Amino acid sequence: MSDRATNSATNSAIDSAESRIESRVRDGVLEVVLARPAARNAIDTALAVALREALSDTGGVGAVAVLARGEHFCVGGDVRAMAAAADPGTFVTGLAEQFHRSVVALAEGPPVVAGVRGWAAGAGLSLVLAADVVVATEQASFQPGYAGLGVTPDGGLSWSLPRAVGDRRARALLLSNRVVGAAEAQRIGIVDDLVADEELETTVLDVARRLAAGPRRAARATKRLVREGASRPLTAQLAVEAGLIGAHAAAADGQEGIAAFLARRAASFGG
């Protein structure tokens, strides 16, 4: 979230030495804001832990919106902290493990909408691709980052990037470490919608609220179907789909959706 919007977007913060993550629930949406703008929201241990804690209980919300303060979404892991570590290998492994808990929480929770301004690089790109819907400004830039540091990806990027852009293109991007502009990112599948800079927060929150108003249990189940479907044969996936659609059709939200369709009115899902 840009500095101009944060006064109205925060009512609680998870603190370490300083606040790294700001969060609140509003209109059924958990708003999570990366709040380390002076470091371009680089992920250090404190931020990774705070993000994990902010995402630890999403059972009562219908969507998550991930935004950032300042001019950049997230430039990845805190390279200065890595360089200062007495044992870089142990430090980076621990940092990745903390961050990975948030990636899992985003994957297994309600629909996630990310809003990107400026740079999303390294683990910042991983965080973007952990979202279900990505909105970016027309000036946003994306870069894998890892090859430039002589390391391999984390944050699930080796899993999520091929699913977004295809296997060959993912390998090309990860190995070349080239910068992808906003228009190309939309064209190849990293970004869903491009907006003017001043429209970013409003657009992200509007999308998140619409998702939160939908059938929440069905939304989580749909995410799981897509995530797990890639590892199943078609016949197995069809069997899972048949069982799930029947269960959800018989549930309260399914009954409401069917009734609303027949009555030609908007459905009012209970979550």
PDB file of C-alpha atoms in Angstrom:
ATOM      1  CA  MET A   1       0.000   0.000   0.000  1.00  0.00           C
ATOM      2  CA  SER A   2       1.391   3.414  -0.850  1.00  0.00           C
ATOM      3  CA  ASP A   3       2.224   5.786   2.000  1.00  0.00           C
ATOM      4  CA  ARG A   4      -0.717   7.998   1.100  1.00  0.00           C
ATOM      5  CA  ALA A   5      -3.178   5.160   1.733  1.00  0.00           C
ATOM      6  CA  THR A   6      -1.853   3.579   4.891  1.00  0.00           C
ATOM      7  CA  ASN A   7      -3.525   5.857   7.430  1.00  0.00           C
ATOM      8  CA  SER A   8      -6.902   4.343   6.542  1.00  0.00           C
ATOM      9  CA  ALA A   9      -5.638   0.814   6.011  1.00  0.00           C
ATOM     10  CA  THR A  10      -4.178  -0.156   9.370  1.00  0.00           C
ATOM     11  CA  ASN A  11      -5.660  -0.659  12.783  1.00  0.00           C
ATOM     12  CA  SER A  12      -3.337  -3.323  14.123  1.00  0.00           C
ATOM     13  CA  ALA A  13       0.303  -4.184  13.648  1.00  0.00           C
ATOM     14  CA  ILE A  14       2.499  -7.124  14.404  1.00  0.00           C
ATOM     15  CA  ASP A  15       5.628  -5.725  15.988  1.00  0.00           C
ATOM     16  CA  SER A  16       9.212  -6.879  16.132  1.00  0.00           C
ATOM     17  CA  ALA A  17      11.956  -4.318  16.625  1.00  0.00           C
ATOM     18  CA  GLU A  18       9.674  -2.229  14.429  1.00  0.00           C
ATOM     19  CA  SER A  19       6.420  -2.977  12.689  1.00  0.00           C
ATOM     20  CA  ARG A  20       7.044  -5.124   9.622  1.00  0.00           C
ATOM     21  CA  ILE A  21       3.476  -6.155   8.807  1.00  0.00           C
ATOM     22  CA  GLU A  22       0.280  -4.175   9.262  1.00  0.00           C
ATOM     23  CA  SER A  23      -3.030  -6.012   9.161  1.00  0.00           C
ATOM     24  CA  ARG A  24      -6.719  -5.651   9.751  1.00  0.00           C
ATOM     25  CA  VAL A  25      -9.983  -7.344   8.813  1.00  0.00           C
ATOM     26  CA  ARG A  26     -12.577  -5.250   7.033  1.00  0.00           C
ATOM     27  CA  ASP A  27     -15.640  -6.309   5.030  1.00  0.00           C
ATOM     28  CA  GLY A  28     -14.643  -9.951   5.293  1.00  0.00           C
ATOM     29  CA  VAL A  29     -11.168  -9.265   3.891  1.00  0.00           C
ATOM     30  CA  LEU A  30      -7.882  -9.694   5.742  1.00  0.00           C
ATOM     31  CA  GLU A  31      -5.743  -6.781   4.565  1.00  0.00           C
ATOM     32  CA  VAL A  32      -2.036  -7.550   4.957  1.00  0.00           C
ATOM     33  CA  VAL A  33       0.442  -4.756   4.271  1.00  0.00           C
ATOM     34  CA  LEU A  34       4.201  -5.194   3.959  1.00  0.00           C
ATOM     35  CA  ALA A  35       5.463  -2.278   6.027  1.00  0.00           C
ATOM     36  CA  ARG A  36       9.200  -1.955   5.617  1.00  0.00           C
ATOM     37  CA  PRO A  37       9.326   0.697   2.889  1.00  0.00           C
ATOM     38  CA  ALA A  38      12.773   2.067   3.767  1.00  0.00           C
ATOM     39  CA  ALA A  39      14.199  -1.345   2.841  1.00  0.00           C
ATOM     40  CA  ARG A  40      11.868  -1.694  -0.164  1.00  0.00           C
ATOM     41  CA  ASN A  41      10.030  -4.309   1.892  1.00  0.00           C
ATOM     42  CA  ALA A  42      12.938  -6.730   1.800  1.00  0.00           C
ATOM     43  CA  ILE A  43      12.146  -9.886   3.752  1.00  0.00           C
ATOM     44  CA  ASP A  44      14.214 -10.337   6.896  1.00  0.00           C
ATOM     45  CA  THR A  45      13.462 -12.798   9.678  1.00  0.00           C
ATOM     46  CA  ALA A  46      11.218 -10.341  11.533  1.00  0.00           C
ATOM     47  CA  LEU A  47       9.100  -9.661   8.459  1.00  0.00           C
ATOM     48  CA  ALA A  48       8.857 -13.369   7.596  1.00  0.00           C
ATOM     49  CA  VAL A  49       7.697 -14.195  11.124  1.00  0.00           C
ATOM     50  CA  ALA A  50       5.229 -11.287  11.194  1.00  0.00           C
ATOM     51  CA  LEU A  51       3.772 -12.299   7.839  1.00  0.00           C
ATOM     52  CA  ARG A  52       3.361 -15.875   9.036  1.00  0.00           C
ATOM     53  CA  GLU A  53       1.580 -14.664  12.177  1.00  0.00           C
ATOM     54  CA  ALA A  54      -0.718 -12.350  10.204  1.00  0.00           C
ATOM     55  CA  LEU A  55      -1.794 -15.287   8.042  1.00  0.00           C
ATOM     56  CA  SER A  56      -2.049 -17.819  10.866  1.00  0.00           C
ATOM     57  CA  ASP A  57      -5.846 -17.713  11.178  1.00  0.00           C
ATOM     58  CA  THR A  58      -7.856 -16.933   8.065  1.00  0.00           C
ATOM     59  CA  GLY A  59     -10.810 -19.140   8.924  1.00  0.00           C
ATOM     60  CA  GLY A  60     -13.146 -16.211   9.504  1.00  0.00           C
ATOM     61  CA  VAL A  61     -12.378 -14.211   6.359  1.00  0.00           C
ATOM     62  CA  GLY A  62     -13.424 -14.638   2.759  1.00  0.00           C
ATOM     63  CA  ALA A  63     -10.355 -13.199   1.056  1.00  0.00           C
ATOM     64  CA  VAL A  64      -6.859 -11.872   1.697  1.00  0.00           C
ATOM     65  CA  ALA A  65      -5.473  -8.678   0.138  1.00  0.00           C
ATOM     66  CA  VAL A  66      -1.684  -8.324   0.082  1.00  0.00           C
ATOM     67  CA  LEU A  67      -0.359  -4.808  -0.440  1.00  0.00           C
ATOM     68  CA  ALA A  68       2.797  -2.890   0.424  1.00  0.00           C
ATOM     69  CA  ARG A  69       3.827   0.496   1.736  1.00  0.00           C
ATOM     70  CA  GLY A  70       6.173   2.668  -0.247  1.00  0.00           C
ATOM     71  CA  GLU A  71       7.284   2.654  -3.854  1.00  0.00           C
ATOM     72  CA  HIS A  72       7.984  -1.070  -4.182  1.00  0.00           C
ATOM     73  CA  PHE A  73       6.046  -4.241  -3.422  1.00  0.00           C
ATOM     74  CA  CYS A  74       8.994  -6.368  -2.281  1.00  0.00           C
ATOM     75  CA  VAL A  75      12.555  -6.738  -3.576  1.00  0.00           C
ATOM     76  CA  GLY A  76      13.001 -10.220  -2.089  1.00  0.00           C
ATOM     77  CA  GLY A  77      15.120 -11.460   0.766  1.00  0.00           C
ATOM     78  CA  ASP A  78      17.205  -9.022   2.792  1.00  0.00           C
ATOM     79  CA  VAL A  79      20.622  -9.475   1.176  1.00  0.00           C
ATOM     80  CA  ARG A  80      22.345  -7.309   3.784  1.00  0.00           C
ATOM     81  CA  ALA A  81      21.042  -9.571   6.546  1.00  0.00           C
ATOM     82  CA  MET A  82      22.300 -12.586   4.611  1.00  0.00           C
ATOM     83  CA  ALA A  83      25.738 -11.035   4.238  1.00  0.00           C
ATOM     84  CA  ALA A  84      25.919 -10.205   7.952  1.00  0.00           C
ATOM     85  CA  ALA A  85      25.007 -13.711   9.097  1.00  0.00           C
ATOM     86  CA  ALA A  86      27.747 -15.712  10.810  1.00  0.00           C
ATOM     87  CA  ASP A  87      26.519 -18.834   9.016  1.00  0.00           C
ATOM     88  CA  PRO A  88      24.852 -17.714   5.770  1.00  0.00           C
ATOM     89  CA  GLY A  89      23.642 -21.197   4.845  1.00  0.00           C
ATOM     90  CA  THR A  90      21.860 -21.770   8.131  1.00  0.00           C
ATOM     91  CA  PHE A  91      20.480 -18.230   8.155  1.00  0.00           C
ATOM     92  CA  VAL A  92      19.065 -18.380   4.634  1.00  0.00           C
ATOM     93  CA  THR A  93      17.577 -21.836   5.200  1.00  0.00           C
ATOM     94  CA  GLY A  94      15.823 -20.601   8.340  1.00  0.00           C
ATOM     95  CA  LEU A  95      14.582 -17.466   6.583  1.00  0.00           C
ATOM     96  CA  ALA A  96      13.220 -19.516   3.691  1.00  0.00           C
ATOM     97  CA  GLU A  97      11.472 -21.920   6.053  1.00  0.00           C
ATOM     98  CA  GLN A  98       9.768 -19.050   7.866  1.00  0.00           C
ATOM     99  CA  PHE A  99       8.675 -17.483   4.579  1.00  0.00           C
ATOM    100  CA  HIS A 100       7.440 -20.814   3.253  1.00  0.00           C
ATOM    101  CA  ARG A 101       4.907 -21.057   6.068  1.00  0.00           C
ATOM    102  CA  SER A 102       3.242 -17.955   4.664  1.00  0.00           C
ATOM    103  CA  VAL A 103       3.279 -19.362   1.138  1.00  0.00           C
ATOM    104  CA  VAL A 104       1.502 -22.490   2.403  1.00  0.00           C
ATOM    105  CA  ALA A 105      -1.019 -20.382   4.348  1.00  0.00           C
ATOM    106  CA  LEU A 106      -1.827 -18.384   1.224  1.00  0.00           C
ATOM    107  CA  ALA A 107      -2.214 -21.547  -0.850  1.00  0.00           C
ATOM    108  CA  GLU A 108      -4.495 -23.287   1.641  1.00  0.00           C
ATOM    109  CA  GLY A 109      -6.546 -20.271   2.715  1.00  0.00           C
ATOM    110  CA  PRO A 110      -9.213 -18.118   1.076  1.00  0.00           C
ATOM    111  CA  PRO A 111      -8.720 -16.369  -2.277  1.00  0.00           C
ATOM    112  CA  VAL A 112      -5.720 -14.022  -2.294  1.00  0.00           C
ATOM    113  CA  VAL A 113      -5.417 -10.765  -4.236  1.00  0.00           C
ATOM    114  CA  ALA A 114      -1.991  -9.104  -4.510  1.00  0.00           C
ATOM    115  CA  GLY A 115      -1.369  -5.502  -5.502  1.00  0.00           C
ATOM    116  CA  VAL A 116       2.031  -4.706  -7.012  1.00  0.00           C
ATOM    117  CA  ARG A 117       3.631  -1.301  -7.316  1.00  0.00           C
ATOM    118  CA  GLY A 118       7.272  -0.885  -8.314  1.00  0.00           C
ATOM    119  CA  TRP A 119       9.517  -3.921  -7.987  1.00  0.00           C
ATOM    120  CA  ALA A 120       8.532  -7.494  -7.188  1.00  0.00           C
ATOM    121  CA  ALA A 121      11.751  -9.493  -7.237  1.00  0.00           C
ATOM    122  CA  GLY A 122      13.066 -12.724  -5.750  1.00  0.00           C
ATOM    123  CA  ALA A 123      10.866 -13.798  -2.865  1.00  0.00           C
ATOM    124  CA  GLY A 124       8.702 -10.786  -3.709  1.00  0.00           C
ATOM    125  CA  LEU A 125       7.879 -12.433  -7.027  1.00  0.00           C
ATOM    126  CA  SER A 126       7.244 -15.688  -5.171  1.00  0.00           C
ATOM    127  CA  LEU A 127       4.764 -13.838  -2.958  1.00  0.00           C
ATOM    128  CA  VAL A 128       3.025 -12.382  -6.008  1.00  0.00           C
ATOM    129  CA  LEU A 129       2.640 -15.830  -7.559  1.00  0.00           C
ATOM    130  CA  ALA A 130       1.229 -17.202  -4.306  1.00  0.00           C
ATOM    131  CA  ALA A 131      -1.808 -15.000  -4.965  1.00  0.00           C
ATOM    132  CA  ASP A 132      -4.852 -16.102  -6.937  1.00  0.00           C
ATOM    133  CA  VAL A 133      -5.398 -12.694  -8.541  1.00  0.00           C
ATOM    134  CA  VAL A 134      -2.621 -10.194  -9.256  1.00  0.00           C
ATOM    135  CA  VAL A 135      -3.231  -6.511  -9.932  1.00  0.00           C
ATOM    136  CA  ALA A 136      -0.246  -4.335 -10.837  1.00  0.00           C
ATOM    137  CA  THR A 137       0.435  -0.768 -11.813  1.00  0.00           C
ATOM    138  CA  GLU A 138       1.458  -0.050 -15.372  1.00  0.00           C
ATOM    139  CA  GLN A 139       4.991   0.760 -14.174  1.00  0.00           C
ATOM    140  CA  ALA A 140       5.533  -2.413 -12.126  1.00  0.00           C
ATOM    141  CA  SER A 141       8.583  -4.596 -12.794  1.00  0.00           C
ATOM    142  CA  PHE A 142       9.199  -8.267 -12.066  1.00  0.00           C
ATOM    143  CA  GLN A 143      12.465 -10.196 -11.794  1.00  0.00           C
ATOM    144  CA  PRO A 144      13.349 -13.661 -10.444  1.00  0.00           C
ATOM    145  CA  GLY A 145      16.539 -12.313  -8.856  1.00  0.00           C
ATOM    146  CA  TYR A 146      18.037 -15.587  -7.668  1.00  0.00           C
ATOM    147  CA  ALA A 147      20.507 -16.185 -10.500  1.00  0.00           C
ATOM    148  CA  GLY A 148      21.969 -12.745  -9.889  1.00  0.00           C
ATOM    149  CA  LEU A 149      22.874 -13.821  -6.355  1.00  0.00           C
ATOM    150  CA  GLY A 150      24.182 -17.211  -7.414  1.00  0.00           C
ATOM    151  CA  VAL A 151      21.416 -19.086  -5.587  1.00  0.00           C
ATOM    152  CA  THR A 152      18.331 -21.151  -6.394  1.00  0.00           C
ATOM    153  CA  PRO A 153      14.681 -20.066  -6.044  1.00  0.00           C
ATOM    154  CA  ASP A 154      12.599 -20.267  -2.889  1.00  0.00           C
ATOM    155  CA  GLY A 155       9.093 -19.276  -1.889  1.00  0.00           C
ATOM    156  CA  GLY A 156       7.696 -21.885  -4.269  1.00  0.00           C
ATOM    157  CA  LEU A 157       8.811 -19.946  -7.348  1.00  0.00           C
ATOM    158  CA  SER A 158      10.136 -23.083  -9.067  1.00  0.00           C
ATOM    159  CA  TRP A 159       6.608 -24.509  -8.609  1.00  0.00           C
ATOM    160  CA  SER A 160       4.397 -21.477  -9.209  1.00  0.00           C
ATOM    161  CA  LEU A 161       6.209 -19.770 -12.095  1.00  0.00           C
ATOM    162  CA  PRO A 162       5.955 -22.780 -14.471  1.00  0.00           C
ATOM    163  CA  ARG A 163       2.255 -23.014 -13.658  1.00  0.00           C
ATOM    164  CA  ALA A 164       1.809 -19.335 -14.500  1.00  0.00           C
ATOM    165  CA  VAL A 165       3.909 -19.016 -17.656  1.00  0.00           C
ATOM    166  CA  GLY A 166       4.758 -22.568 -18.760  1.00  0.00           C
ATOM    167  CA  ASP A 167       7.781 -24.731 -18.055  1.00  0.00           C
ATOM    168  CA  ARG A 168      10.117 -23.540 -20.807  1.00  0.00           C
ATOM    169  CA  ARG A 169       9.439 -19.842 -20.269  1.00  0.00           C
ATOM    170  CA  ALA A 170       9.857 -20.280 -16.510  1.00  0.00           C
ATOM    171  CA  ARG A 171      13.269 -21.880 -17.027  1.00  0.00           C
ATOM    172  CA  ALA A 172      14.280 -19.080 -19.370  1.00  0.00           C
ATOM    173  CA  LEU A 173      13.233 -16.391 -16.892  1.00  0.00           C
ATOM    174  CA  LEU A 174      14.830 -18.062 -13.871  1.00  0.00           C
ATOM    175  CA  LEU A 175      18.124 -18.729 -15.651  1.00  0.00           C
ATOM    176  CA  SER A 176      18.426 -15.398 -17.482  1.00  0.00           C
ATOM    177  CA  ASN A 177      17.158 -13.324 -14.546  1.00  0.00           C
ATOM    178  CA  ARG A 178      15.804 -10.749 -16.955  1.00  0.00           C
ATOM    179  CA  VAL A 179      13.381  -8.024 -15.960  1.00  0.00           C
ATOM    180  CA  VAL A 180       9.768  -8.393 -17.062  1.00  0.00           C
ATOM    181  CA  GLY A 181       7.749  -5.211 -17.435  1.00  0.00           C
ATOM    182  CA  ALA A 182       4.108  -4.900 -16.455  1.00  0.00           C
ATOM    183  CA  ALA A 183       2.655  -5.286 -19.952  1.00  0.00           C
ATOM    184  CA  GLU A 184       4.673  -8.428 -20.651  1.00  0.00           C
ATOM    185  CA  ALA A 185       3.878  -9.797 -17.190  1.00  0.00           C
ATOM    186  CA  GLN A 186       0.190  -9.513 -18.010  1.00  0.00           C
ATOM    187  CA  ARG A 187       0.658 -11.061 -21.438  1.00  0.00           C
ATOM    188  CA  ILE A 188       2.529 -14.147 -20.181  1.00  0.00           C
ATOM    189  CA  GLY A 189       0.341 -14.801 -17.141  1.00  0.00           C
ATOM    190  CA  ILE A 190       2.090 -13.299 -14.110  1.00  0.00           C
ATOM    191  CA  VAL A 191      -0.377 -10.399 -13.799  1.00  0.00           C
ATOM    192  CA  ASP A 192      -4.138 -10.412 -14.312  1.00  0.00           C
ATOM    193  CA  ASP A 193      -4.997  -6.709 -14.428  1.00  0.00           C
ATOM    194  CA  LEU A 194      -3.047  -3.489 -14.953  1.00  0.00           C
ATOM    195  CA  VAL A 195      -4.242  -0.234 -13.420  1.00  0.00           C
ATOM    196  CA  ALA A 196      -3.041   3.319 -12.973  1.00  0.00           C
ATOM    197  CA  ASP A 197      -0.879   3.847  -9.905  1.00  0.00           C
ATOM    198  CA  GLU A 198      -3.529   5.777  -8.004  1.00  0.00           C
ATOM    199  CA  GLU A 199      -6.101   3.020  -8.579  1.00  0.00           C
ATOM    200  CA  LEU A 200      -4.080   0.107  -7.181  1.00  0.00           C
ATOM    201  CA  GLU A 201      -5.311  -0.109  -3.587  1.00  0.00           C
ATOM    202  CA  THR A 202      -8.933   0.568  -4.467  1.00  0.00           C
ATOM    203  CA  THR A 203      -8.925  -2.044  -7.210  1.00  0.00           C
ATOM    204  CA  VAL A 204      -7.276  -4.719  -5.070  1.00  0.00           C
ATOM    205  CA  LEU A 205      -9.690  -4.200  -2.197  1.00  0.00           C
ATOM    206  CA  ASP A 206     -12.719  -4.116  -4.506  1.00  0.00           C
ATOM    207  CA  VAL A 207     -11.702  -7.447  -6.052  1.00  0.00           C
ATOM    208  CA  ALA A 208     -11.033  -8.938  -2.614  1.00  0.00           C
ATOM    209  CA  ARG A 209     -14.430  -7.822  -1.302  1.00  0.00           C
ATOM    210  CA  ARG A 210     -16.203  -9.379  -4.280  1.00  0.00           C
ATOM    211  CA  LEU A 211     -14.388 -12.658  -3.679  1.00  0.00           C
ATOM    212  CA  ALA A 212     -15.147 -12.496   0.052  1.00  0.00           C
ATOM    213  CA  ALA A 213     -18.854 -12.168  -0.745  1.00  0.00           C
ATOM    214  CA  GLY A 214     -18.775 -15.418  -2.704  1.00  0.00           C
ATOM    215  CA  PRO A 215     -19.189 -19.025  -1.512  1.00  0.00           C
ATOM    216  CA  ARG A 216     -16.207 -19.293   0.810  1.00  0.00           C
ATOM    217  CA  ARG A 217     -16.047 -23.043   1.313  1.00  0.00           C
ATOM    218  CA  ALA A 218     -16.438 -23.643  -2.399  1.00  0.00           C
ATOM    219  CA  ALA A 219     -13.696 -21.100  -3.126  1.00  0.00           C
ATOM    220  CA  ARG A 220     -11.191 -22.888  -0.893  1.00  0.00           C
ATOM    221  CA  ALA A 221     -12.190 -26.229  -2.372  1.00  0.00           C
ATOM    222  CA  THR A 222     -11.755 -24.842  -5.890  1.00  0.00           C
ATOM    223  CA  LYS A 223      -8.246 -23.631  -5.060  1.00  0.00           C
ATOM    224  CA  ARG A 224      -7.411 -27.066  -3.716  1.00  0.00           C
ATOM    225  CA  LEU A 225      -8.819 -28.773  -6.823  1.00  0.00           C
ATOM    226  CA  VAL A 226      -6.646 -26.683  -9.116  1.00  0.00           C
ATOM    227  CA  ARG A 227      -3.556 -27.073  -6.935  1.00  0.00           C
ATOM    228  CA  GLU A 228      -3.837 -30.832  -6.565  1.00  0.00           C
ATOM    229  CA  GLY A 229      -5.224 -31.525 -10.020  1.00  0.00           C
ATOM    230  CA  ALA A 230      -1.851 -31.186 -11.722  1.00  0.00           C
ATOM    231  CA  SER A 231      -0.601 -34.302  -9.940  1.00  0.00           C
ATOM    232  CA  ARG A 232      -3.659 -36.474 -10.660  1.00  0.00           C
ATOM    233  CA  PRO A 233      -4.674 -38.404 -13.775  1.00  0.00           C
ATOM    234  CA  LEU A 234      -7.803 -37.045 -15.438  1.00  0.00           C
ATOM    235  CA  THR A 235      -9.958 -39.956 -14.287  1.00  0.00           C
ATOM    236  CA  ALA A 236      -8.924 -39.425 -10.670  1.00  0.00           C
ATOM    237  CA  GLN A 237      -9.568 -35.693 -10.916  1.00  0.00           C
ATOM    238  CA  LEU A 238     -13.003 -36.305 -12.379  1.00  0.00           C
ATOM    239  CA  ALA A 239     -13.872 -38.564  -9.462  1.00  0.00           C
ATOM    240  CA  VAL A 240     -12.786 -35.923  -6.955  1.00  0.00           C
ATOM    241  CA  GLU A 241     -14.751 -33.249  -8.823  1.00  0.00           C
ATOM    242  CA  ALA A 242     -17.904 -35.368  -8.845  1.00  0.00           C
ATOM    243  CA  GLY A 243     -17.762 -35.898  -5.100  1.00  0.00           C
ATOM    244  CA  LEU A 244     -17.051 -32.262  -4.315  1.00  0.00           C
ATOM    245  CA  ILE A 245     -19.674 -30.713  -6.572  1.00  0.00           C
ATOM    246  CA  GLY A 246     -22.285 -33.009  -5.065  1.00  0.00           C
ATOM    247  CA  ALA A 247     -21.272 -32.114  -1.537  1.00  0.00           C
ATOM    248  CA  HIS A 248     -21.319 -28.394  -2.262  1.00  0.00           C
ATOM    249  CA  ALA A 249     -24.614 -28.567  -4.167  1.00  0.00           C
ATOM    250  CA  ALA A 250     -26.212 -30.085  -1.072  1.00  0.00           C
ATOM    251  CA  ALA A 251     -24.644 -27.534   1.288  1.00  0.00           C
ATOM    252  CA  ALA A 252     -26.255 -24.233   2.273  1.00  0.00           C
ATOM    253  CA  ASP A 253     -24.286 -22.101  -0.182  1.00  0.00           C
ATOM    254  CA  GLY A 254     -25.029 -24.465  -3.039  1.00  0.00           C
ATOM    255  CA  GLN A 255     -28.725 -24.446  -2.236  1.00  0.00           C
ATOM    256  CA  GLU A 256     -28.676 -20.658  -2.054  1.00  0.00           C
ATOM    257  CA  GLY A 257     -26.838 -20.357  -5.359  1.00  0.00           C
ATOM    258  CA  ILE A 258     -29.277 -22.664  -7.143  1.00  0.00           C
ATOM    259  CA  ALA A 259     -32.303 -20.873  -5.687  1.00  0.00           C
ATOM    260  CA  ALA A 260     -30.894 -17.458  -6.589  1.00  0.00           C
ATOM    261  CA  PHE A 261     -30.185 -18.566 -10.156  1.00  0.00           C
ATOM    262  CA  LEU A 262     -33.737 -19.815 -10.624  1.00  0.00           C
ATOM    263  CA  ALA A 263     -35.203 -16.678  -9.044  1.00  0.00           C
ATOM    264  CA  ARG A 264     -32.942 -14.441 -11.140  1.00  0.00           C
ATOM    265  CA  ARG A 265     -31.604 -12.638  -8.108  1.00  0.00           C
ATOM    266  CA  ALA A 266     -28.168 -12.147  -6.589  1.00  0.00           C
ATOM    267  CA  ALA A 267     -27.100 -14.966  -4.298  1.00  0.00           C
ATOM    268  CA  SER A 268     -26.420 -14.245  -0.634  1.00  0.00           C
ATOM    269  CA  PHE A 269     -23.836 -16.769   0.450  1.00  0.00           C
ATOM    270  CA  GLY A 270     -23.305 -17.500   4.108  1.00  0.00           C
ATOM    271  CA  GLY A 271     -19.690 -18.597   3.814  1.00  0.00           C
TER     272      GLY A 271
END
